């Protein structure tokens, strides 16, 4: 099991988090940027990051899937990127 992330020296705003690119260290592939969060309503903790997948037809018809990356899969949060360790098929979720 992975060690928990060290605490931030200061709080991070969602608007700053959205500007960071997500990189999967297993495939060295970029997944995109954070578009949303899933938050546990009982604890108020972030449960996962939501990253939109590729568009269907030039983004005209919406998206076919999104990546739901559990918080525990985050390896490092840097100044401009977030490194994650995931199996992309396991975190891919079909959009409604």
PDB file of N, CA and C in Angstrom:
ATOM      1  N   UNK A   1       0.843  -1.188   0.000  1.00  0.00           N
ATOM      2  CA  UNK A   1       0.000   0.000   0.000  1.00  0.00           C
ATOM      3  C   UNK A   1       0.881   1.242   0.000  1.00  0.00           C
ATOM      4  N   UNK A   2       0.426   2.242  -0.696  1.00  0.00           N
ATOM      5  CA  UNK A   2       1.148   3.492  -0.837  1.00  0.00           C
ATOM      6  C   UNK A   2       1.080   4.322   0.430  1.00  0.00           C
ATOM      7  N   UNK A   3       2.134   5.087   0.680  1.00  0.00           N
ATOM      8  CA  UNK A   3       2.117   6.020   1.793  1.00  0.00           C
ATOM      9  C   UNK A   3       1.196   7.171   1.457  1.00  0.00           C
ATOM     10  N   UNK A   4       0.517   7.759   2.470  1.00  0.00           N
ATOM     11  CA  UNK A   4      -0.333   8.917   2.193  1.00  0.00           C
ATOM     12  C   UNK A   4       0.514  10.103   1.759  1.00  0.00           C
ATOM     13  N   UNK A   5      -0.100  10.987   0.992  1.00  0.00           N
ATOM     14  CA  UNK A   5       0.595  12.190   0.552  1.00  0.00           C
ATOM     15  C   UNK A   5       0.930  13.070   1.747  1.00  0.00           C
ATOM     16  N   UNK A   6       2.084  13.709   1.720  1.00  0.00           N
ATOM     17  CA  UNK A   6       2.405  14.632   2.813  1.00  0.00           C
ATOM     18  C   UNK A   6       1.451  15.822   2.760  1.00  0.00           C
ATOM     19  N   UNK A   7       1.173  16.431   3.896  1.00  0.00           N
ATOM     20  CA  UNK A   7       0.259  17.575   3.895  1.00  0.00           C
ATOM     21  C   UNK A   7       0.855  18.750   3.115  1.00  0.00           C
ATOM     22  N   UNK A   8      -0.031  19.512   2.512  1.00  0.00           N
ATOM     23  CA  UNK A   8       0.415  20.700   1.792  1.00  0.00           C
ATOM     24  C   UNK A   8       0.857  21.754   2.795  1.00  0.00           C
ATOM     25  N   UNK A   9       1.834  22.576   2.402  1.00  0.00           N
ATOM     26  CA  UNK A   9       2.251  23.647   3.301  1.00  0.00           C
ATOM     27  C   UNK A   9       1.151  24.697   3.447  1.00  0.00           C
ATOM     28  N   UNK A  10       0.234  24.732   2.493  1.00  0.00           N
ATOM     29  CA  UNK A  10      -0.897  25.653   2.548  1.00  0.00           C
ATOM     30  C   UNK A  10      -2.039  25.037   1.744  1.00  0.00           C
ATOM     31  N   UNK A  11      -3.264  25.458   1.976  1.00  0.00           N
ATOM     32  CA  UNK A  11      -4.397  24.900   1.227  1.00  0.00           C
ATOM     33  C   UNK A  11      -4.277  25.178  -0.274  1.00  0.00           C
ATOM     34  N   UNK A  12      -4.824  24.265  -1.080  1.00  0.00           N
ATOM     35  CA  UNK A  12      -4.816  24.424  -2.531  1.00  0.00           C
ATOM     36  C   UNK A  12      -6.246  24.651  -2.987  1.00  0.00           C
ATOM     37  N   UNK A  13      -6.455  25.669  -3.789  1.00  0.00           N
ATOM     38  CA  UNK A  13      -7.788  25.971  -4.300  1.00  0.00           C
ATOM     39  C   UNK A  13      -8.098  25.083  -5.499  1.00  0.00           C
ATOM     40  N   UNK A  14      -9.391  24.813  -5.693  1.00  0.00           N
ATOM     41  CA  UNK A  14      -9.820  23.971  -6.802  1.00  0.00           C
ATOM     42  C   UNK A  14      -9.437  24.591  -8.146  1.00  0.00           C
ATOM     43  N   UNK A  15      -9.519  25.903  -8.275  1.00  0.00           N
ATOM     44  CA  UNK A  15      -9.173  26.550  -9.542  1.00  0.00           C
ATOM     45  C   UNK A  15      -7.697  26.318  -9.890  1.00  0.00           C
ATOM     46  N   UNK A  16      -6.827  26.194  -8.887  1.00  0.00           N
ATOM     47  CA  UNK A  16      -5.409  25.898  -9.124  1.00  0.00           C
ATOM     48  C   UNK A  16      -5.245  24.426  -9.479  1.00  0.00           C
ATOM     49  N   UNK A  17      -5.975  23.563  -8.793  1.00  0.00           N
ATOM     50  CA  UNK A  17      -5.925  22.123  -9.063  1.00  0.00           C
ATOM     51  C   UNK A  17      -6.374  21.816 -10.490  1.00  0.00           C
ATOM     52  N   UNK A  18      -7.366  22.552 -10.983  1.00  0.00           N
ATOM     53  CA  UNK A  18      -7.890  22.340 -12.343  1.00  0.00           C
ATOM     54  C   UNK A  18      -6.877  22.657 -13.427  1.00  0.00           C
ATOM     55  N   UNK A  19      -5.887  23.464 -13.132  1.00  0.00           N
ATOM     56  CA  UNK A  19      -4.894  23.858 -14.128  1.00  0.00           C
ATOM     57  C   UNK A  19      -3.753  22.856 -14.248  1.00  0.00           C
ATOM     58  N   UNK A  20      -3.730  21.869 -13.371  1.00  0.00           N
ATOM     59  CA  UNK A  20      -2.640  20.893 -13.378  1.00  0.00           C
ATOM     60  C   UNK A  20      -2.978  19.725 -14.296  1.00  0.00           C
ATOM     61  N   UNK A  21      -1.988  19.289 -15.047  1.00  0.00           N
ATOM     62  CA  UNK A  21      -2.155  18.169 -15.962  1.00  0.00           C
ATOM     63  C   UNK A  21      -1.924  16.862 -15.214  1.00  0.00           C
ATOM     64  N   UNK A  22      -2.749  15.858 -15.509  1.00  0.00           N
ATOM     65  CA  UNK A  22      -2.633  14.544 -14.870  1.00  0.00           C
ATOM     66  C   UNK A  22      -1.777  13.647 -15.757  1.00  0.00           C
ATOM     67  N   UNK A  23      -0.713  13.077 -15.187  1.00  0.00           N
ATOM     68  CA  UNK A  23       0.181  12.167 -15.908  1.00  0.00           C
ATOM     69  C   UNK A  23       0.148  10.803 -15.216  1.00  0.00           C
ATOM     70  N   UNK A  24      -0.117   9.760 -15.995  1.00  0.00           N
ATOM     71  CA  UNK A  24      -0.098   8.396 -15.471  1.00  0.00           C
ATOM     72  C   UNK A  24       1.338   7.885 -15.554  1.00  0.00           C
ATOM     73  N   UNK A  25       1.954   7.584 -14.413  1.00  0.00           N
ATOM     74  CA  UNK A  25       3.356   7.154 -14.419  1.00  0.00           C
ATOM     75  C   UNK A  25       3.517   5.720 -14.924  1.00  0.00           C
ATOM     76  N   UNK A  26       2.431   4.955 -14.988  1.00  0.00           N
ATOM     77  CA  UNK A  26       2.509   3.579 -15.502  1.00  0.00           C
ATOM     78  C   UNK A  26       2.701   3.562 -17.022  1.00  0.00           C
ATOM     79  N   UNK A  27       2.074   4.526 -17.707  1.00  0.00           N
ATOM     80  CA  UNK A  27       2.133   4.568 -19.169  1.00  0.00           C
ATOM     81  C   UNK A  27       2.858   5.801 -19.698  1.00  0.00           C
ATOM     82  N   UNK A  28       3.222   6.730 -18.800  1.00  0.00           N
ATOM     83  CA  UNK A  28       3.843   8.017 -19.183  1.00  0.00           C
ATOM     84  C   UNK A  28       2.942   8.786 -20.149  1.00  0.00           C
ATOM     85  N   UNK A  29       1.645   8.652 -19.953  1.00  0.00           N
ATOM     86  CA  UNK A  29       0.657   9.282 -20.824  1.00  0.00           C
ATOM     87  C   UNK A  29      -0.085  10.360 -20.058  1.00  0.00           C
ATOM     88  N   UNK A  30      -0.415  11.436 -20.750  1.00  0.00           N
ATOM     89  CA  UNK A  30      -1.224  12.470 -20.122  1.00  0.00           C
ATOM     90  C   UNK A  30      -2.694  12.067 -20.233  1.00  0.00           C
ATOM     91  N   UNK A  31      -3.433  12.256 -19.143  1.00  0.00           N
ATOM     92  CA  UNK A  31      -4.857  11.926 -19.135  1.00  0.00           C
ATOM     93  C   UNK A  31      -5.717  13.166 -19.320  1.00  0.00           C
ATOM     94  N   UNK A  32      -5.136  14.327 -19.120  1.00  0.00           N
ATOM     95  CA  UNK A  32      -5.887  15.579 -19.239  1.00  0.00           C
ATOM     96  C   UNK A  32      -5.770  16.383 -17.964  1.00  0.00           C
ATOM     97  N   UNK A  33      -6.686  17.310 -17.788  1.00  0.00           N
ATOM     98  CA  UNK A  33      -6.700  18.159 -16.601  1.00  0.00           C
ATOM     99  C   UNK A  33      -7.933  17.856 -15.765  1.00  0.00           C
ATOM    100  N   UNK A  34      -7.843  18.140 -14.485  1.00  0.00           N
ATOM    101  CA  UNK A  34      -8.946  17.895 -13.560  1.00  0.00           C
ATOM    102  C   UNK A  34     -10.134  18.765 -13.961  1.00  0.00           C
ATOM    103  N   UNK A  35     -11.326  18.150 -14.043  1.00  0.00           N
ATOM    104  CA  UNK A  35     -12.523  18.925 -14.346  1.00  0.00           C
ATOM    105  C   UNK A  35     -13.485  18.971 -13.170  1.00  0.00           C
ATOM    106  N   UNK A  36     -13.377  17.985 -12.278  1.00  0.00           N
ATOM    107  CA  UNK A  36     -14.317  17.918 -11.162  1.00  0.00           C
ATOM    108  C   UNK A  36     -13.720  17.064 -10.045  1.00  0.00           C
ATOM    109  N   UNK A  37     -14.377  17.072  -8.910  1.00  0.00           N
ATOM    110  CA  UNK A  37     -13.968  16.272  -7.757  1.00  0.00           C
ATOM    111  C   UNK A  37     -15.162  15.481  -7.244  1.00  0.00           C
ATOM    112  N   UNK A  38     -14.902  14.322  -6.645  1.00  0.00           N
ATOM    113  CA  UNK A  38     -15.911  13.607  -5.877  1.00  0.00           C
ATOM    114  C   UNK A  38     -15.510  13.751  -4.422  1.00  0.00           C
ATOM    115  N   UNK A  39     -16.434  14.260  -3.624  1.00  0.00           N
ATOM    116  CA  UNK A  39     -16.150  14.523  -2.215  1.00  0.00           C
ATOM    117  C   UNK A  39     -17.048  13.652  -1.354  1.00  0.00           C
ATOM    118  N   UNK A  40     -16.479  13.049  -0.323  1.00  0.00           N
ATOM    119  CA  UNK A  40     -17.241  12.245   0.620  1.00  0.00           C
ATOM    120  C   UNK A  40     -18.075  13.190   1.484  1.00  0.00           C
ATOM    121  N   UNK A  41     -19.405  13.101   1.416  1.00  0.00           N
ATOM    122  CA  UNK A  41     -20.236  14.044   2.180  1.00  0.00           C
ATOM    123  C   UNK A  41     -20.154  13.845   3.695  1.00  0.00           C
ATOM    124  N   UNK A  42     -19.763  12.661   4.132  1.00  0.00           N
ATOM    125  CA  UNK A  42     -19.667  12.395   5.573  1.00  0.00           C
ATOM    126  C   UNK A  42     -18.428  13.036   6.186  1.00  0.00           C
ATOM    127  N   UNK A  43     -17.298  12.941   5.474  1.00  0.00           N
ATOM    128  CA  UNK A  43     -16.032  13.428   6.034  1.00  0.00           C
ATOM    129  C   UNK A  43     -15.579  14.758   5.433  1.00  0.00           C
ATOM    130  N   UNK A  44     -16.086  15.082   4.240  1.00  0.00           N
ATOM    131  CA  UNK A  44     -15.645  16.296   3.562  1.00  0.00           C
ATOM    132  C   UNK A  44     -14.321  16.126   2.838  1.00  0.00           C
ATOM    133  N   UNK A  45     -13.795  14.894   2.798  1.00  0.00           N
ATOM    134  CA  UNK A  45     -12.515  14.617   2.138  1.00  0.00           C
ATOM    135  C   UNK A  45     -12.722  14.349   0.651  1.00  0.00           C
ATOM    136  N   UNK A  46     -11.712  14.685  -0.134  1.00  0.00           N
ATOM    137  CA  UNK A  46     -11.763  14.409  -1.568  1.00  0.00           C
ATOM    138  C   UNK A  46     -11.639  12.907  -1.763  1.00  0.00           C
ATOM    139  N   UNK A  47     -12.576  12.319  -2.479  1.00  0.00           N
ATOM    140  CA  UNK A  47     -12.576  10.886  -2.742  1.00  0.00           C
ATOM    141  C   UNK A  47     -11.834  10.589  -4.038  1.00  0.00           C
ATOM    142  N   UNK A  48     -12.076  11.389  -5.091  1.00  0.00           N
ATOM    143  CA  UNK A  48     -11.414  11.145  -6.371  1.00  0.00           C
ATOM    144  C   UNK A  48     -11.421  12.401  -7.233  1.00  0.00           C
ATOM    145  N   UNK A  49     -10.502  12.400  -8.213  1.00  0.00           N
ATOM    146  CA  UNK A  49     -10.417  13.451  -9.215  1.00  0.00           C
ATOM    147  C   UNK A  49     -11.121  12.958 -10.472  1.00  0.00           C
ATOM    148  N   UNK A  50     -11.841  13.832 -11.145  1.00  0.00           N
ATOM    149  CA  UNK A  50     -12.521  13.491 -12.393  1.00  0.00           C
ATOM    150  C   UNK A  50     -11.778  14.184 -13.536  1.00  0.00           C
ATOM    151  N   UNK A  51     -11.398  13.395 -14.539  1.00  0.00           N
ATOM    152  CA  UNK A  51     -10.694  13.911 -15.710  1.00  0.00           C
ATOM    153  C   UNK A  51     -11.488  13.487 -16.940  1.00  0.00           C
ATOM    154  N   UNK A  52     -11.937  14.434 -17.761  1.00  0.00           N
ATOM    155  CA  UNK A  52     -12.715  14.053 -18.945  1.00  0.00           C
ATOM    156  C   UNK A  52     -11.873  13.282 -19.954  1.00  0.00           C
ATOM    157  N   UNK A  53     -12.498  12.307 -20.603  1.00  0.00           N
ATOM    158  CA  UNK A  53     -11.821  11.545 -21.650  1.00  0.00           C
ATOM    159  C   UNK A  53     -11.910  12.279 -22.971  1.00  0.00           C
ATOM    160  N   UNK A  54     -11.495  11.610 -24.032  1.00  0.00           N
ATOM    161  CA  UNK A  54     -11.526  12.212 -25.367  1.00  0.00           C
ATOM    162  C   UNK A  54     -12.962  12.444 -25.823  1.00  0.00           C
ATOM    163  N   UNK A  55     -13.151  13.438 -26.684  1.00  0.00           N
ATOM    164  CA  UNK A  55     -14.471  13.728 -27.237  1.00  0.00           C
ATOM    165  C   UNK A  55     -14.873  12.709 -28.283  1.00  0.00           C
ATOM    166  N   UNK A  56     -16.179  12.622 -28.532  1.00  0.00           N
ATOM    167  CA  UNK A  56     -16.688  11.668 -29.517  1.00  0.00           C
ATOM    168  C   UNK A  56     -16.421  12.133 -30.939  1.00  0.00           C
ATOM    169  N   UNK A  57     -16.958  13.281 -31.304  1.00  0.00           N
ATOM    170  CA  UNK A  57     -16.806  13.806 -32.661  1.00  0.00           C
ATOM    171  C   UNK A  57     -16.460  15.280 -32.548  1.00  0.00           C
ATOM    172  N   UNK A  58     -15.186  15.546 -32.495  1.00  0.00           N
ATOM    173  CA  UNK A  58     -14.700  16.931 -32.342  1.00  0.00           C
ATOM    174  C   UNK A  58     -15.368  17.616 -31.150  1.00  0.00           C
ATOM    175  N   UNK A  59     -15.611  16.865 -30.102  1.00  0.00           N
ATOM    176  CA  UNK A  59     -16.246  17.337 -28.877  1.00  0.00           C
ATOM    177  C   UNK A  59     -17.674  17.843 -29.109  1.00  0.00           C
ATOM    178  N   UNK A  60     -18.225  17.614 -30.297  1.00  0.00           N
ATOM    179  CA  UNK A  60     -19.563  18.099 -30.615  1.00  0.00           C
ATOM    180  C   UNK A  60     -20.636  17.283 -29.896  1.00  0.00           C
ATOM    181  N   UNK A  61     -20.445  15.997 -29.798  1.00  0.00           N
ATOM    182  CA  UNK A  61     -21.454  15.119 -29.201  1.00  0.00           C
ATOM    183  C   UNK A  61     -21.141  14.752 -27.751  1.00  0.00           C
ATOM    184  N   UNK A  62     -20.292  15.496 -27.119  1.00  0.00           N
ATOM    185  CA  UNK A  62     -19.952  15.207 -25.732  1.00  0.00           C
ATOM    186  C   UNK A  62     -18.824  14.206 -25.610  1.00  0.00           C
ATOM    187  N   UNK A  63     -18.743  13.615 -24.453  1.00  0.00           N
ATOM    188  CA  UNK A  63     -17.657  12.671 -24.174  1.00  0.00           C
ATOM    189  C   UNK A  63     -18.224  11.285 -23.947  1.00  0.00           C
ATOM    190  N   UNK A  64     -17.443  10.297 -24.348  1.00  0.00           N
ATOM    191  CA  UNK A  64     -17.861   8.905 -24.196  1.00  0.00           C
ATOM    192  C   UNK A  64     -17.518   8.373 -22.804  1.00  0.00           C
ATOM    193  N   UNK A  65     -16.396   8.819 -22.242  1.00  0.00           N
ATOM    194  CA  UNK A  65     -15.962   8.326 -20.938  1.00  0.00           C
ATOM    195  C   UNK A  65     -15.194   9.413 -20.203  1.00  0.00           C
ATOM    196  N   UNK A  66     -14.963   9.143 -18.917  1.00  0.00           N
ATOM    197  CA  UNK A  66     -14.136  10.015 -18.091  1.00  0.00           C
ATOM    198  C   UNK A  66     -13.297   9.122 -17.189  1.00  0.00           C
ATOM    199  N   UNK A  67     -12.224   9.677 -16.674  1.00  0.00           N
ATOM    200  CA  UNK A  67     -11.378   8.954 -15.730  1.00  0.00           C
ATOM    201  C   UNK A  67     -11.749   9.407 -14.319  1.00  0.00           C
ATOM    202  N   UNK A  68     -12.009   8.452 -13.447  1.00  0.00           N
ATOM    203  CA  UNK A  68     -12.297   8.728 -12.042  1.00  0.00           C
ATOM    204  C   UNK A  68     -11.107   8.167 -11.257  1.00  0.00           C
ATOM    205  N   UNK A  69     -10.223   9.053 -10.847  1.00  0.00           N
ATOM    206  CA  UNK A  69      -8.948   8.661 -10.238  1.00  0.00           C
ATOM    207  C   UNK A  69      -9.050   8.784  -8.723  1.00  0.00           C
ATOM    208  N   UNK A  70      -9.013   7.653  -8.012  1.00  0.00           N
ATOM    209  CA  UNK A  70      -9.088   7.711  -6.548  1.00  0.00           C
ATOM    210  C   UNK A  70      -7.924   8.519  -5.954  1.00  0.00           C
ATOM    211  N   UNK A  71      -8.210   9.219  -4.888  1.00  0.00           N
ATOM    212  CA  UNK A  71      -7.201  10.063  -4.241  1.00  0.00           C
ATOM    213  C   UNK A  71      -5.983   9.248  -3.836  1.00  0.00           C
ATOM    214  N   UNK A  72      -6.194   7.989  -3.435  1.00  0.00           N
ATOM    215  CA  UNK A  72      -5.084   7.139  -2.997  1.00  0.00           C
ATOM    216  C   UNK A  72      -4.107   6.807  -4.122  1.00  0.00           C
ATOM    217  N   UNK A  73      -4.509   7.023  -5.380  1.00  0.00           N
ATOM    218  CA  UNK A  73      -3.653   6.722  -6.530  1.00  0.00           C
ATOM    219  C   UNK A  73      -2.751   7.890  -6.914  1.00  0.00           C
ATOM    220  N   UNK A  74      -2.885   9.009  -6.223  1.00  0.00           N
ATOM    221  CA  UNK A  74      -2.025  10.158  -6.499  1.00  0.00           C
ATOM    222  C   UNK A  74      -0.659   9.904  -5.876  1.00  0.00           C
ATOM    223  N   UNK A  75       0.369  10.016  -6.706  1.00  0.00           N
ATOM    224  CA  UNK A  75       1.740   9.793  -6.244  1.00  0.00           C
ATOM    225  C   UNK A  75       2.363  11.103  -5.773  1.00  0.00           C
ATOM    226  N   UNK A  76       2.171  12.162  -6.547  1.00  0.00           N
ATOM    227  CA  UNK A  76       2.791  13.454  -6.226  1.00  0.00           C
ATOM    228  C   UNK A  76       1.983  14.565  -6.880  1.00  0.00           C
ATOM    229  N   UNK A  77       1.840  15.664  -6.164  1.00  0.00           N
ATOM    230  CA  UNK A  77       1.222  16.866  -6.724  1.00  0.00           C
ATOM    231  C   UNK A  77       2.322  17.901  -6.831  1.00  0.00           C
ATOM    232  N   UNK A  78       2.654  18.267  -8.067  1.00  0.00           N
ATOM    233  CA  UNK A  78       3.706  19.246  -8.306  1.00  0.00           C
ATOM    234  C   UNK A  78       3.141  20.616  -8.588  1.00  0.00           C
ATOM    235  N   UNK A  79       3.998  21.518  -9.009  1.00  0.00           N
ATOM    236  CA  UNK A  79       3.556  22.887  -9.278  1.00  0.00           C
ATOM    237  C   UNK A  79       2.692  22.978 -10.531  1.00  0.00           C
ATOM    238  N   UNK A  80       2.923  22.084 -11.510  1.00  0.00           N
ATOM    239  CA  UNK A  80       2.131  22.155 -12.741  1.00  0.00           C
ATOM    240  C   UNK A  80       1.558  20.813 -13.191  1.00  0.00           C
ATOM    241  N   UNK A  81       1.910  19.713 -12.527  1.00  0.00           N
ATOM    242  CA  UNK A  81       1.365  18.406 -12.889  1.00  0.00           C
ATOM    243  C   UNK A  81       0.993  17.607 -11.638  1.00  0.00           C
ATOM    244  N   UNK A  82       0.139  16.609 -11.847  1.00  0.00           N
ATOM    245  CA  UNK A  82      -0.211  15.649 -10.810  1.00  0.00           C
ATOM    246  C   UNK A  82       0.154  14.280 -11.351  1.00  0.00           C
ATOM    247  N   UNK A  83       1.032  13.562 -10.646  1.00  0.00           N
ATOM    248  CA  UNK A  83       1.430  12.220 -11.058  1.00  0.00           C
ATOM    249  C   UNK A  83       0.523  11.203 -10.380  1.00  0.00           C
ATOM    250  N   UNK A  84      -0.034  10.288 -11.183  1.00  0.00           N
ATOM    251  CA  UNK A  84      -0.900   9.240 -10.645  1.00  0.00           C
ATOM    252  C   UNK A  84      -0.387   7.886 -11.106  1.00  0.00           C
ATOM    253  N   UNK A  85      -0.734   6.861 -10.366  1.00  0.00           N
ATOM    254  CA  UNK A  85      -0.370   5.497 -10.725  1.00  0.00           C
ATOM    255  C   UNK A  85      -1.668   4.690 -10.792  1.00  0.00           C
ATOM    256  N   UNK A  86      -2.173   4.506 -12.033  1.00  0.00           N
ATOM    257  CA  UNK A  86      -3.453   3.831 -12.231  1.00  0.00           C
ATOM    258  C   UNK A  86      -3.407   2.928 -13.450  1.00  0.00           C
ATOM    259  N   UNK A  87      -4.290   1.943 -13.460  1.00  0.00           N
ATOM    260  CA  UNK A  87      -4.588   1.185 -14.661  1.00  0.00           C
ATOM    261  C   UNK A  87      -5.743   1.929 -15.312  1.00  0.00           C
ATOM    262  N   UNK A  88      -5.515   2.494 -16.483  1.00  0.00           N
ATOM    263  CA  UNK A  88      -6.500   3.372 -17.100  1.00  0.00           C
ATOM    264  C   UNK A  88      -7.834   2.685 -17.360  1.00  0.00           C
ATOM    265  N   UNK A  89      -7.819   1.401 -17.647  1.00  0.00           N
ATOM    266  CA  UNK A  89      -9.077   0.676 -17.875  1.00  0.00           C
ATOM    267  C   UNK A  89      -9.881   0.576 -16.575  1.00  0.00           C
ATOM    268  N   UNK A  90      -9.203   0.471 -15.447  1.00  0.00           N
ATOM    269  CA  UNK A  90      -9.906   0.348 -14.161  1.00  0.00           C
ATOM    270  C   UNK A  90     -10.557   1.657 -13.719  1.00  0.00           C
ATOM    271  N   UNK A  91      -9.998   2.799 -14.101  1.00  0.00           N
ATOM    272  CA  UNK A  91     -10.532   4.083 -13.645  1.00  0.00           C
ATOM    273  C   UNK A  91     -11.398   4.763 -14.708  1.00  0.00           C
ATOM    274  N   UNK A  92     -11.565   4.121 -15.855  1.00  0.00           N
ATOM    275  CA  UNK A  92     -12.401   4.693 -16.922  1.00  0.00           C
ATOM    276  C   UNK A  92     -13.865   4.399 -16.621  1.00  0.00           C
ATOM    277  N   UNK A  93     -14.700   5.454 -16.679  1.00  0.00           N
ATOM    278  CA  UNK A  93     -16.131   5.315 -16.420  1.00  0.00           C
ATOM    279  C   UNK A  93     -16.903   5.928 -17.571  1.00  0.00           C
ATOM    280  N   UNK A  94     -17.928   5.222 -18.025  1.00  0.00           N
ATOM    281  CA  UNK A  94     -18.753   5.698 -19.131  1.00  0.00           C
ATOM    282  C   UNK A  94     -19.575   6.898 -18.676  1.00  0.00           C
ATOM    283  N   UNK A  95     -19.627   7.929 -19.518  1.00  0.00           N
ATOM    284  CA  UNK A  95     -20.409   9.123 -19.211  1.00  0.00           C
ATOM    285  C   UNK A  95     -21.890   8.842 -19.460  1.00  0.00           C
ATOM    286  N   UNK A  96     -22.727   9.484 -18.671  1.00  0.00           N
ATOM    287  CA  UNK A  96     -24.189   9.311 -18.827  1.00  0.00           C
ATOM    288  C   UNK A  96     -24.738  10.125 -19.975  1.00  0.00           C
TER     289      UNK A  96
END
